[in-house]
Short mmCIF file of C-alpha atoms in Angstrom, two decimals:
data_model
loop_
_atom_site.label_atom_id
_atom_site.label_comp_id
_atom_site.label_asym_id
_atom_site.label_seq_id
_atom_site.Cartn_x
_atom_site.Cartn_y
_atom_site.Cartn_z
CA MET I 1 0.28 -0.16 0.30
CA LYS I 2 2.51 2.23 0.72
CA LYS I 3 4.36 1.80 -2.43
CA PHE I 4 0.84 2.25 -4.07
CA ILE I 5 0.65 5.53 -2.23
CA ALA I 6 4.13 6.85 -3.18
CA ILE I 7 3.66 5.97 -6.97
CA ALA I 8 0.29 7.78 -6.79
CA GLY I 9 2.10 10.71 -5.34
CA ASP I 10 4.67 10.78 -7.41
CA VAL I 11 2.65 10.38 -11.04
CA ALA I 12 0.18 12.97 -9.45
CA VAL I 13 3.15 15.41 -9.75
CA ALA I 14 4.39 14.32 -12.59
CA VAL I 15 1.14 15.56 -14.35
CA GLY I 16 0.24 17.86 -12.81
CA CYS I 17 3.23 20.00 -13.76
CA CYS I 18 1.90 19.29 -17.55
CA ILE I 19 -2.22 19.98 -17.03
CA GLY I 20 -1.96 24.03 -15.99
CA VAL I 21 -4.00 26.63 -17.39
CA GLY I 22 -2.74 26.65 -20.77
CA PHE I 23 -3.54 22.74 -20.95
CA LEU I 24 -6.94 23.16 -19.59
CA SER I 25 -7.86 26.24 -21.90
CA GLY I 26 -6.79 24.81 -24.76
CA LYS I 27 -4.19 27.18 -26.16
CA GLU I 28 -1.66 24.31 -25.69
CA ALA I 29 -3.59 21.94 -27.73
CA GLN I 30 -3.77 24.50 -30.20
CA VAL I 31 -0.13 24.80 -30.79
CA PHE I 32 1.27 21.94 -29.32
CA PHE I 33 -0.73 18.81 -30.16
CA GLY I 34 -3.79 19.44 -31.74
CA ASN I 35 -4.41 15.21 -33.12
CA VAL I 36 -4.13 12.06 -31.56
CA PHE I 37 -1.05 11.08 -33.95
CA ASN I 38 0.89 14.23 -32.00
CA VAL I 39 -0.82 13.05 -28.67
CA ILE I 40 0.99 9.74 -28.93
CA ILE I 41 4.44 11.56 -30.26
CA PHE I 42 4.12 13.34 -26.94
CA ALA I 43 3.70 10.03 -24.54
CA VAL I 44 6.42 8.12 -25.72
CA VAL I 45 8.80 11.04 -26.00
CA PHE I 46 7.77 12.73 -22.73
CA PHE I 47 7.92 8.82 -21.43
CA ALA I 48 11.69 8.23 -22.84
CA VAL I 49 12.79 11.97 -21.12
CA SER I 50 11.17 11.19 -18.48
CA PHE I 51 12.38 8.26 -17.23
CA ALA I 52 16.03 8.98 -18.96
CA THR I 53 15.63 12.31 -16.48
CA ARG I 54 15.03 10.27 -13.52
CA GLU I 55 17.48 7.63 -13.89
CA TYR I 56 20.03 9.65 -14.71
CA CYS I 57 19.17 11.51 -11.17
CA ARG I 58 18.78 8.55 -9.18
CA VAL I 59 22.10 6.81 -10.43
CA HIS I 60 23.97 9.77 -9.64
CA CYS I 61 22.19 10.64 -6.43
CA CYS I 62 21.13 14.69 -7.73
CA SER I 63 18.81 15.11 -5.39
CA SER I 64 18.64 18.93 -6.48
CA VAL I 65 19.05 20.92 -9.73
CA GLU I 66 22.13 22.03 -8.28
CA ARG I 67 23.34 18.02 -7.70
CA LEU I 68 22.14 17.31 -11.45
CA SER I 69 23.97 20.47 -12.91
CA LEU I 70 27.22 19.87 -10.63
CA SER I 71 27.13 16.29 -12.54
CA LEU I 72 26.36 16.96 -15.91
CA PHE I 73 28.63 20.21 -16.45
CA GLY I 74 31.36 20.08 -13.40
CA LYS I 75 33.33 23.33 -13.07
CA ALA I 76 30.62 24.99 -15.34
CA SER I 77 27.29 23.94 -13.20
CA LYS I 78 26.83 27.57 -12.25
CA LEU I 79 25.59 28.52 -15.81
CA LEU I 80 23.62 25.26 -15.34
CA ASN I 81 22.20 26.50 -12.48
CA MET I 82 21.26 29.85 -13.74
CA GLY I 83 19.94 28.71 -16.75
CA ILE I 84 17.18 25.86 -15.55
CA ALA I 85 16.48 29.08 -12.78
CA LEU I 86 15.95 31.43 -15.86
CA CYS I 87 13.83 28.49 -17.27
CA SER I 88 11.71 28.16 -14.66
CA PHE I 89 11.37 31.76 -14.33
CA VAL I 90 9.67 32.04 -17.59
CA CYS I 91 7.53 29.11 -16.86
CA ILE I 92 5.78 30.97 -13.64
CA VAL I 93 5.61 34.38 -16.24
CA THR I 94 3.64 32.10 -18.82
CA VAL I 95 1.73 30.52 -15.93
CA LEU I 96 0.62 33.88 -13.83
CA ALA I 97 -0.02 35.22 -17.72
CA GLY I 98 -2.57 32.50 -18.68
CA VAL I 99 -3.90 32.58 -15.51
CA GLU I 100 -4.67 36.40 -15.82
CA GLU I 101 -5.86 36.33 -19.40
CA CYS I 102 -7.68 32.86 -18.66
CA LEU I 103 -9.74 33.86 -15.76
CA ALA I 104 -10.73 37.02 -16.52
CA LYS I 105 -12.04 36.14 -19.51
CA LEU I 106 -14.37 34.12 -17.67
CA PHE I 107 -14.75 36.12 -14.92
CA TYR I 108 -14.19 39.34 -15.16
CA ILE I 109 -13.32 41.34 -11.64
CA SER I 110 -10.47 44.44 -13.00
CA ASN I 111 -7.82 45.54 -14.48
CA LEU I 112 -5.24 44.59 -12.57
CA PRO I 113 -4.21 41.69 -12.38
CA LEU I 114 -5.83 40.42 -9.26
CA TYR I 115 -6.15 36.36 -10.94
CA ALA I 116 -2.12 36.25 -11.37
CA PHE I 117 -1.36 37.72 -7.73
CA ALA I 118 -3.79 35.53 -6.47
CA ALA I 119 -1.90 32.30 -8.31
CA ALA I 120 1.04 33.95 -6.87
CA LEU I 121 0.82 34.40 -3.25
CA ILE I 122 -1.13 30.87 -2.76
CA ALA I 123 2.41 29.36 -4.16
CA ALA I 124 4.33 31.33 -1.99
CA LEU I 125 2.12 29.78 0.69
CA LEU I 126 2.53 26.81 -0.71
CA LEU I 127 6.67 26.92 -1.28
CA GLN I 128 6.86 27.37 2.58
CA ARG I 129 5.27 23.65 3.15
CA ASP I 130 6.87 20.15 2.53
CA MET I 131 7.25 17.92 -0.52
CA LYS I 132 4.03 16.23 0.74
CA ALA I 133 1.98 19.24 0.86
CA LEU I 134 2.60 19.63 -3.29
CA LYS I 135 1.66 16.08 -3.29
CA TYR I 136 -1.84 15.89 -2.29
CA ALA I 137 -2.34 20.06 -3.82
CA ASN I 138 -1.29 18.30 -7.40
CA PHE I 139 -3.61 15.05 -6.82
CA VAL I 140 -6.61 17.19 -5.65
CA SER I 141 -5.59 19.48 -8.86
CA ILE I 142 -5.91 16.38 -11.26
CA VAL I 143 -8.85 15.74 -9.79
CA MET I 144 -10.25 18.61 -10.15
CA ALA I 145 -8.99 18.83 -13.84
CA VAL I 146 -10.91 15.35 -14.34
CA ILE I 147 -14.00 15.95 -13.54
CA LEU I 148 -14.13 19.39 -15.64
CA ILE I 149 -12.60 17.81 -18.64
CA ILE I 150 -15.91 15.31 -17.97
CA ILE I 151 -18.37 18.15 -17.48
CA LEU I 152 -17.39 19.64 -20.25
CA LEU I 153 -17.53 17.06 -22.74
CA PHE I 154 -20.97 16.16 -22.30
CA THR I 155 -22.04 20.05 -22.16
CA ASN I 156 -20.24 21.54 -24.42
CA SER I 157 -21.32 22.21 -27.52
CA CYS I 158 -18.71 24.29 -29.50
CA GLU I 159 -17.90 23.44 -32.80
CA HIS I 160 -14.74 22.19 -32.59
CA ALA I 161 -11.98 20.93 -34.57
CA GLU I 162 -11.15 17.20 -34.53
CA ASP I 163 -7.83 17.11 -36.28
CA LEU I 164 -5.26 20.32 -35.90
CA GLN I 165 -2.36 20.77 -38.71
CA THR I 166 0.42 20.48 -36.00
CA PRO I 167 4.16 20.19 -36.76
CA ILE I 168 5.21 16.88 -35.48
CA TYR I 169 7.82 18.83 -33.34
CA LYS I 170 5.26 20.18 -31.31
CA PRO I 171 4.37 17.93 -29.03
CA VAL I 172 8.52 17.12 -28.69
CA THR I 173 9.07 20.44 -27.82
CA TYR I 174 5.86 20.06 -25.56
CA ALA I 175 7.46 17.19 -24.16
CA LEU I 176 10.95 18.95 -23.35
CA PHE I 177 8.62 21.35 -21.69
CA SER I 178 6.86 19.47 -19.22
CA VAL I 179 10.01 17.76 -18.20
CA THR I 180 12.20 21.01 -17.66
CA MET I 181 9.87 22.35 -15.69
CA SER I 182 9.32 20.08 -13.64
CA LEU I 183 13.17 19.55 -13.25
CA GLY I 184 12.83 21.39 -9.26
CA VAL I 185 10.83 18.14 -7.74
CA LEU I 186 11.82 15.85 -10.28
CA THR I 187 15.03 15.53 -9.21
CA ARG I 188 13.90 15.30 -5.61
CA LEU I 189 11.65 12.04 -6.61
CA ALA I 190 13.66 10.25 -8.43
CA THR I 191 16.41 10.05 -5.89
CA GLU I 192 14.39 8.94 -2.96
CA SER I 193 13.27 6.00 -5.47
CA THR I 194 13.86 2.91 -7.36
CA GLN I 195 14.81 1.90 -11.07
CA LYS I 196 10.88 -0.07 -10.92
CA HIS I 197 9.33 2.93 -9.34
CA ASN I 198 11.08 5.19 -12.05
CA LEU I 199 9.66 2.95 -14.94
CA ILE I 200 5.86 2.79 -13.37
CA ALA I 201 5.90 6.31 -12.59
CA SER I 202 7.05 7.26 -16.14
CA VAL I 203 4.69 5.04 -17.87
CA ILE I 204 1.30 6.20 -15.87
CA ALA I 205 2.41 9.89 -15.79
CA SER I 206 2.88 9.49 -19.96
CA VAL I 207 -0.56 7.36 -20.42
CA LEU I 208 -2.31 9.77 -17.96
CA THR I 209 -1.27 12.58 -19.66
CA ALA I 210 -1.91 11.85 -22.72
CA LEU I 211 -5.29 10.23 -22.13
CA LEU I 212 -6.18 13.84 -20.24
CA MET I 213 -4.74 15.78 -24.37
CA ALA I 214 -7.20 13.00 -26.18
CA ALA I 215 -10.21 14.31 -24.00
CA VAL I 216 -8.88 17.90 -24.39
CA LEU I 217 -9.12 17.76 -28.43
CA PRO I 218 -12.87 17.70 -28.83
CA LEU I 219 -13.69 20.31 -27.55
CA CYS I 220 -11.61 22.85 -28.55
CA GLN I 221 -12.96 25.46 -30.75
CA LEU I 222 -10.19 27.28 -33.06
CA ASN I 223 -11.28 30.40 -33.49
CA ALA I 224 -12.65 30.71 -29.46
CA ASP I 225 -9.85 33.10 -26.82
CA LEU I 226 -10.46 30.08 -24.94
CA PRO I 227 -10.72 27.12 -26.82
CA THR I 228 -12.24 24.60 -24.29
CA LEU I 229 -13.80 26.78 -22.14
CA CYS I 230 -15.76 29.01 -24.81
CA ASN I 231 -19.11 27.78 -23.95
CA ILE I 232 -20.02 27.47 -20.24
CA THR I 233 -23.16 29.69 -19.02
CA SER I 234 -23.80 28.05 -15.44
CA PRO I 235 -22.56 30.08 -13.09
CA LEU I 236 -21.36 26.77 -10.75
CA LEU I 237 -19.55 25.34 -13.68
CA LEU I 238 -18.21 28.65 -14.01
CA ALA I 239 -17.05 29.18 -10.47
CA TYR I 240 -15.40 25.36 -10.87
CA ALA I 241 -13.48 26.02 -13.46
CA LEU I 242 -11.91 29.19 -12.06
CA ILE I 243 -11.29 27.26 -8.57
CA THR I 244 -9.74 24.31 -11.11
CA LEU I 245 -7.14 26.67 -13.90
CA LEU I 246 -6.48 28.37 -10.96
CA LEU I 247 -5.22 25.57 -8.10
CA ALA I 248 -3.92 24.15 -11.95
CA ALA I 249 -1.41 26.92 -11.98
CA VAL I 250 -0.99 26.82 -8.48
CA THR I 251 0.87 23.89 -8.26
CA GLY I 252 3.01 24.36 -11.64
CA ILE I 253 4.52 27.63 -9.71
CA VAL I 254 5.48 25.56 -7.19
CA ALA I 255 7.29 22.68 -9.10
CA ASN I 256 9.34 25.59 -10.75
CA ALA I 257 9.72 27.86 -7.76
CA TYR I 258 12.23 25.45 -6.46
CA PRO I 259 15.25 26.25 -8.53
CA ILE I 260 14.68 30.04 -8.56
CA VAL I 261 14.49 30.02 -4.73
CA HIS I 262 17.29 27.90 -4.36
CA GLU I 263 19.81 30.42 -6.08
CA LEU I 264 18.62 33.67 -4.95
CA LYS I 265 19.14 31.49 -0.94
CA GLN I 266 22.81 31.97 -1.95
CA VAL I 267 22.55 35.99 -1.79
CA VAL I 268 19.81 36.39 0.22
CA PRO I 269 19.32 34.09 3.00
CA ASP I 270 15.58 34.38 3.71
CA ASN I 271 13.09 32.74 2.25
CA THR I 272 10.29 35.52 2.66
CA VAL I 273 12.26 37.96 1.01
CA CYS I 274 13.39 35.30 -2.44
CA ASN I 275 10.36 34.41 -2.65
CA ALA I 276 8.77 38.18 -2.98
CA LEU I 277 11.91 38.90 -5.49
CA THR I 278 10.63 35.42 -7.34
CA PHE I 279 6.77 36.62 -7.78
CA GLY I 280 6.86 40.34 -7.89
CA SER I 281 8.91 40.08 -10.85
CA ALA I 282 7.42 37.43 -12.48
CA LEU I 283 4.10 39.38 -11.98
CA ALA I 284 5.83 41.89 -13.83
CA PHE I 285 6.69 39.93 -16.86
CA SER I 286 3.42 38.12 -16.85
CA MET I 287 2.56 41.55 -18.32
CA PHE I 288 3.50 41.11 -21.55
CA GLY I 289 0.79 38.07 -21.83
CA PHE I 290 0.26 34.66 -22.36
CA ASP I 291 0.33 34.22 -26.39
CA PHE I 292 3.75 35.45 -26.60
CA ALA I 293 4.56 33.63 -23.35
CA VAL I 294 3.53 30.36 -25.01
CA LYS I 295 4.82 30.67 -28.65
CA PHE I 296 8.53 31.79 -27.27
CA GLY I 297 8.89 30.71 -23.95
CA TYR I 298 7.69 27.13 -24.26
CA MET I 299 10.75 27.04 -27.09
CA LEU I 300 13.25 28.53 -24.69
CA VAL I 301 12.84 26.46 -22.03
CA SER I 302 12.37 23.01 -24.42
CA ALA I 303 15.91 23.93 -26.37
CA PHE I 304 17.37 24.22 -23.05
CA GLY I 305 15.92 20.97 -21.69
CA ALA I 306 16.91 19.22 -24.85
CA VAL I 307 20.55 19.75 -23.57
CA ILE I 308 19.94 17.75 -20.08
CA VAL I 309 18.36 15.26 -21.56
CA VAL I 310 21.30 14.60 -24.01
CA LEU I 311 23.32 15.15 -21.86
CA SER I 312 22.03 12.53 -19.53
CA ILE I 313 21.43 9.99 -22.15
CA PHE I 314 24.49 9.75 -23.04
CA LYS I 315 26.56 9.71 -19.56
CA LEU I 316 23.72 7.00 -18.51
CA LEU I 317 24.42 5.12 -22.34
CA LYS I 318 28.38 5.44 -21.43
CA ASN I 319 28.76 4.66 -17.39
CA GLN I 320 26.20 0.92 -19.13
CA PHE I 321 29.32 0.81 -21.72
CA ASN I 322 32.12 0.99 -19.08
CA LYS I 323 30.36 -1.48 -16.17
CA VAL I 324 29.93 -4.32 -20.01
CA GLN I 325 34.25 -2.83 -20.47
CA LYS I 326 34.79 -4.00 -16.68
CA LYS I 327 32.96 -7.19 -16.61
CA GLY I 328 34.68 -8.40 -20.19
CA SER I 329 37.86 -7.46 -18.95
CA PRO I 330 40.49 -10.18 -18.14
CA HIS I 331 41.50 -8.52 -14.83
CA SER I 332 37.61 -8.63 -13.38
CA ASN I 333 37.77 -12.56 -14.23
CA GLY I 334 40.50 -13.54 -12.66
#
């Protein structure tokens, strides 16, 4: 039972990093996957990248982004730390921009970024808690997202686009982005697990995310600002969608805040100040808008993630090759 709970919590964090505002609103469906074939491509790449990264962290005891950087780049690890922190910051900016744009369109309150501020504030409070709290938050977020998608599938009457013509490299980009933005929590989870645990968690996370993607596709309307949420008229469903999107945003923000706060602590050893600097500056940059962040921010993060993944796979294969050579050498047999 403990193993099942551990894997469930692990999967919740991994999937929770993918299921954000862009996912539930349908923006990412338009830009990154668009059809079932691309969903399958995403699932395969996401599994491979996630499992390879997890295994590298487990084998090399990389329980944090800092240790992962040191293991991959050695003396140049500071540059990688800064790069990952930058990618995490871009992700937070993207999520905050998405929260404000999507929720304001669902229920307008003010020109001030109140929804983004609320998401940042809740994330800052959750960041002060341990990993267990994040796992619970992700689990609740995923359950609420699944319920929302099911309700919309039965009530949404938008004219949807079943097969969007999305280039094949886009789901690959989305998979790399999803893993990169979760490095702050993925490193911790991987080192606390066995190879079997990492394999099972990667498979389940990939399949579950792909199924949710496939469920979102029939809801998408190409010309709508919010492709999956275009037809909500019920006040109760509207309120539920607002809470679901807000919680989904918060869990993604927390996962990305870990490496940034860790870097800031090297200069300012105070959690409150680090959180204020992180979320205050992210709120300011989020004013550039969600579409800009999705189109350019995701590409930047995925490109950086590709470097990490390729190096991780290369070093894993190199270590495996060295082990085989040692076993086959005359000294090992003598």
